[in-house]
Short mmCIF file of C-alpha atoms in Angstrom, two decimals:
data_model
loop_
_atom_site.label_atom_id
_atom_site.label_comp_id
_atom_site.label_asym_id
_atom_site.label_seq_id
_atom_site.Cartn_x
_atom_site.Cartn_y
_atom_site.Cartn_z
CA MET A 229 107.47 53.96 106.20
CA LYS A 230 109.88 52.59 103.90
CA VAL A 231 113.88 53.52 103.02
CA THR A 232 115.20 52.51 100.18
CA VAL A 233 118.90 52.88 99.44
CA LEU A 234 118.87 53.66 95.66
CA GLY A 235 123.11 53.95 95.54
CA CYS A 236 125.99 54.09 98.21
CA GLY A 237 128.79 53.94 96.35
CA ALA A 238 131.69 56.58 96.30
CA SER A 239 131.97 59.57 93.96
CA TRP A 240 133.29 57.29 90.86
CA GLY A 241 131.03 54.35 91.69
CA VAL A 242 131.93 50.85 91.69
CA PRO A 243 133.38 49.75 89.91
CA ALA A 244 134.96 53.51 88.54
CA ILE A 245 135.83 53.52 85.17
CA GLY A 246 138.57 51.15 84.14
CA PRO A 247 136.88 48.99 85.45
CA ASP A 248 138.37 49.88 89.03
CA TRP A 249 136.99 47.49 92.05
CA GLY A 250 139.03 48.63 94.78
CA ARG A 251 138.76 45.90 97.24
CA CYS A 252 135.87 44.98 96.21
CA ASP A 253 135.00 41.41 94.86
CA PRO A 254 133.62 42.27 90.80
CA THR A 255 132.17 38.50 91.09
CA ASP A 256 129.98 39.66 93.74
CA PRO A 257 126.93 41.15 92.21
CA ARG A 258 126.25 43.20 95.63
CA ASN A 259 129.33 45.00 95.10
CA ARG A 260 128.36 46.92 91.81
CA ARG A 261 127.38 50.44 93.82
CA ARG A 262 125.87 53.80 92.10
CA ARG A 263 126.44 57.16 93.84
CA CYS A 264 124.37 58.36 96.62
CA SER A 265 120.86 58.95 97.01
CA LEU A 266 118.08 57.73 99.39
CA LEU A 267 114.32 57.20 98.94
CA VAL A 268 112.05 57.75 101.99
CA GLU A 269 108.07 56.58 101.34
CA SER A 270 105.14 57.30 104.19
CA ARG A 271 101.80 57.58 103.73
CA GLY A 272 101.67 57.63 100.12
CA ARG A 273 104.31 60.13 100.04
CA ALA A 274 108.32 60.23 98.42
CA ILE A 275 110.76 62.26 99.57
CA LEU A 276 114.12 61.68 97.69
CA ILE A 277 117.76 63.02 99.54
CA ASP A 278 120.53 63.83 96.82
CA THR A 279 119.86 63.42 92.88
CA SER A 280 123.11 61.40 92.28
CA PRO A 281 124.13 61.34 88.40
CA ASP A 282 122.68 57.62 88.65
CA LEU A 283 119.16 58.80 89.45
CA ARG A 284 117.11 57.62 86.33
CA GLU A 285 118.25 54.29 86.96
CA GLN A 286 117.78 54.19 90.56
CA LEU A 287 114.29 55.49 90.13
CA ILE A 288 113.18 52.97 87.68
CA ASP A 289 114.71 50.51 89.64
CA ALA A 290 112.73 51.45 92.59
CA ARG A 291 109.51 51.74 90.39
CA THR A 292 108.87 54.72 91.49
CA SER A 293 107.71 57.96 89.31
CA ARG A 294 106.63 60.20 92.27
CA ILE A 295 108.77 62.78 93.96
CA ASP A 296 107.09 64.82 96.67
CA ALA A 297 109.99 66.68 97.62
CA VAL A 298 113.95 66.82 97.36
CA LEU A 299 116.69 67.28 100.06
CA LEU A 300 120.34 67.88 99.26
CA THR A 301 122.85 66.78 101.53
CA HIS A 302 125.73 69.58 99.72
CA ALA A 303 126.24 70.51 95.85
CA HIS A 304 129.26 68.41 95.28
CA ALA A 305 128.87 66.13 91.75
CA ASP A 306 128.08 62.86 93.15
CA HIS A 307 125.21 64.34 95.05
CA LEU A 308 123.63 66.35 92.62
CA HIS A 309 124.53 65.90 88.78
CA GLY A 310 121.43 63.98 88.20
CA ILE A 311 119.04 66.76 88.87
CA ASP A 312 118.18 67.13 85.32
CA ASP A 313 116.29 63.69 85.81
CA LEU A 314 113.86 65.75 87.91
CA ARG A 315 112.30 67.00 85.11
CA MET A 316 110.30 63.59 83.81
CA ILE A 317 109.06 63.57 87.41
CA SER A 318 108.14 67.31 87.17
CA GLN A 319 105.97 67.08 84.11
CA LEU A 320 104.39 63.28 85.19
CA ALA A 321 103.31 65.32 88.58
CA GLY A 322 102.05 68.90 86.04
CA HIS A 323 103.95 70.90 88.60
CA ALA A 324 107.43 72.08 90.43
CA ILE A 325 108.95 69.86 92.79
CA PRO A 326 109.80 71.42 95.96
CA PHE A 327 113.73 71.31 96.41
CA TYR A 328 115.40 72.06 99.75
CA GLY A 329 119.24 72.76 100.86
CA SER A 330 121.04 75.03 102.49
CA GLY A 331 121.54 78.60 101.12
CA PRO A 332 124.84 77.35 99.60
CA ALA A 333 124.15 74.47 98.20
CA LEU A 334 120.92 75.87 96.86
CA GLU A 335 123.11 79.04 95.10
CA GLU A 336 125.68 76.35 93.47
CA ALA A 337 122.61 74.09 92.35
CA GLN A 338 121.07 77.31 90.62
CA ARG A 339 124.01 78.17 89.03
CA ARG A 340 124.93 75.11 87.13
CA PHE A 341 121.34 74.05 86.41
CA GLY A 342 119.21 77.46 86.03
CA TYR A 343 117.24 76.19 83.48
CA ALA A 344 115.72 73.53 86.70
CA PHE A 345 114.31 76.38 88.78
CA ARG A 346 113.95 79.21 86.18
CA PRO A 347 112.06 79.24 82.75
CA VAL A 348 114.20 79.46 79.89
CA ALA A 349 111.75 81.24 77.96
CA PRO A 350 108.87 82.94 80.24
CA ASP A 351 106.65 83.64 77.16
CA LYS A 352 106.63 80.17 75.89
CA PRO A 353 105.14 77.11 77.38
CA VAL A 354 108.51 75.05 76.90
CA TYR A 355 111.48 74.17 79.84
CA ARG A 356 108.85 75.62 82.50
CA PRO A 357 111.16 75.00 85.76
CA ALA A 358 110.94 71.59 87.43
CA LEU A 359 112.16 72.58 90.89
CA GLU A 360 111.31 75.31 93.34
CA ALA A 361 113.44 76.28 95.39
CA ARG A 362 113.37 76.03 99.32
CA GLU A 363 116.02 76.94 101.87
CA ILE A 364 116.31 75.25 104.83
CA ASP A 365 117.12 77.51 107.86
CA GLY A 366 115.90 74.96 110.55
CA PRO A 367 113.11 71.96 111.18
CA PHE A 368 110.48 72.31 108.52
CA MET A 369 107.93 70.06 106.93
CA ALA A 370 108.33 68.47 103.42
CA ALA A 371 105.91 65.85 101.68
CA GLY A 372 103.59 65.90 105.09
CA LEU A 373 106.82 64.35 107.33
CA ALA A 374 108.82 66.41 110.09
CA VAL A 375 112.35 67.19 108.82
CA VAL A 376 115.18 67.83 111.44
CA PRO A 377 118.53 69.09 109.38
CA PHE A 378 121.84 69.13 111.10
CA THR A 379 125.01 70.40 110.00
CA GLN A 380 128.15 68.23 109.58
CA SER A 381 131.71 68.97 109.25
CA HIS A 382 132.58 67.34 105.49
CA GLY A 383 136.15 68.19 106.21
CA PHE A 384 136.73 71.45 103.96
CA SER A 385 133.19 72.00 103.72
CA GLU A 386 129.96 71.49 105.19
CA THR A 387 126.99 69.17 104.71
CA LEU A 388 123.69 68.67 106.31
CA GLY A 389 122.27 65.50 107.69
CA PHE A 390 118.51 64.82 107.99
CA ARG A 391 116.53 63.54 110.32
CA LEU A 392 112.99 62.25 109.31
CA GLY A 393 111.20 61.05 112.41
CA PRO A 394 112.91 57.55 113.36
CA VAL A 395 115.27 57.58 110.46
CA ALA A 396 118.33 59.45 110.09
CA TYR A 397 121.07 60.42 106.93
CA SER A 398 124.38 61.33 107.26
CA THR A 399 126.66 61.57 104.21
CA ASP A 400 129.76 62.82 103.44
CA VAL A 401 130.52 63.63 107.03
CA VAL A 402 134.10 63.60 108.60
CA GLU A 403 133.15 65.19 112.24
CA LEU A 404 129.63 65.37 113.86
CA ASP A 405 129.23 68.23 117.16
CA ASP A 406 126.54 67.63 119.86
CA ALA A 407 124.10 69.50 118.26
CA ALA A 408 124.19 66.77 115.50
CA PHE A 409 123.96 64.18 118.01
CA ASP A 410 121.19 65.77 120.08
CA ALA A 411 119.05 65.33 116.35
CA LEU A 412 120.07 61.83 116.43
CA ALA A 413 118.64 60.96 119.88
CA GLY A 414 116.69 58.16 119.52
CA ILE A 415 116.60 57.35 116.16
CA GLU A 416 115.93 53.44 115.26
CA LEU A 417 117.73 54.00 111.80
CA TRP A 418 121.10 55.32 110.88
CA VAL A 419 122.09 55.67 107.38
CA VAL A 420 125.89 57.06 108.08
CA ASP A 421 128.93 57.61 105.97
CA CYS A 422 131.81 55.12 106.27
CA LEU A 423 134.26 55.78 103.31
CA ARG A 424 136.98 53.24 104.19
CA ARG A 425 138.92 51.71 107.04
CA GLU A 426 141.76 54.41 107.50
CA PRO A 427 141.25 57.66 107.83
CA HIS A 428 139.91 60.38 105.67
CA PRO A 429 140.35 63.98 105.38
CA THR A 430 137.07 64.31 104.60
CA HIS A 431 135.09 60.92 105.26
CA ALA A 432 134.72 58.80 108.65
CA ASN A 433 136.16 56.01 108.60
CA LEU A 434 134.90 52.51 110.11
CA ALA A 435 136.61 53.17 113.91
CA LYS A 436 135.42 56.38 114.06
CA VAL A 437 131.78 55.18 112.60
CA LEU A 438 131.68 52.79 115.15
CA GLY A 439 132.20 55.22 118.10
CA TRP A 440 129.33 57.42 117.03
CA ILE A 441 126.61 54.59 116.50
CA GLY A 442 127.78 53.55 120.17
CA ARG A 443 126.58 56.74 121.14
CA VAL A 444 123.94 57.09 119.26
CA ARG A 445 122.74 53.43 119.75
CA PRO A 446 120.02 53.25 117.06
CA ALA A 447 118.12 49.68 116.30
CA ARG A 448 119.84 49.60 112.61
CA ALA A 449 122.93 51.06 111.35
CA VAL A 450 123.62 51.20 108.14
CA LEU A 451 127.08 52.17 106.37
CA THR A 452 127.02 54.11 103.12
CA HIS A 453 129.35 55.95 100.59
#
């Protein structure tokens, strides 16, 4: 299994428009960070987690034009608003791409980007649906991989974390319950939210994440967002 962090920046990216680098050193090219997306490849198939506003350049840099399934953690703009770039992926594949999310997240995605899911002109072969909405209501199979979803608190809303075999992805999370920790048991790689050192109302901070890592004990943890 190959895991590529396509983007790990906060909602404005790094640098933010200004440019605002925050505490990041602008002379270090590693500090130029795009918005959050993750690519998981296994046995010739590819799963994309989230469609960041930077998705086009992310996929070009990753040298991939094939996505077999998309998982949506939640419908905030920095995780969803690159969805239009999947039209080209669908066109290259010749069919609609399965797009998985919670009921509320799918409803919001379809409200904002209805043309991606429904024919604009049913009687004409233009703007055919690029995506096929599939609601998550428990563990499921996507592109031949078993996916275990778990609910996460994002402060004022909920997000989904995902486990795919030995890999787990937990972005935009400030609290995890026991069910989430049960889902994370035995993972080897955990890509997990850590927005900053100081506490934040909707994202985990460094001290909290280090405590989580000590509890889960993955072979490797990668901090994102």
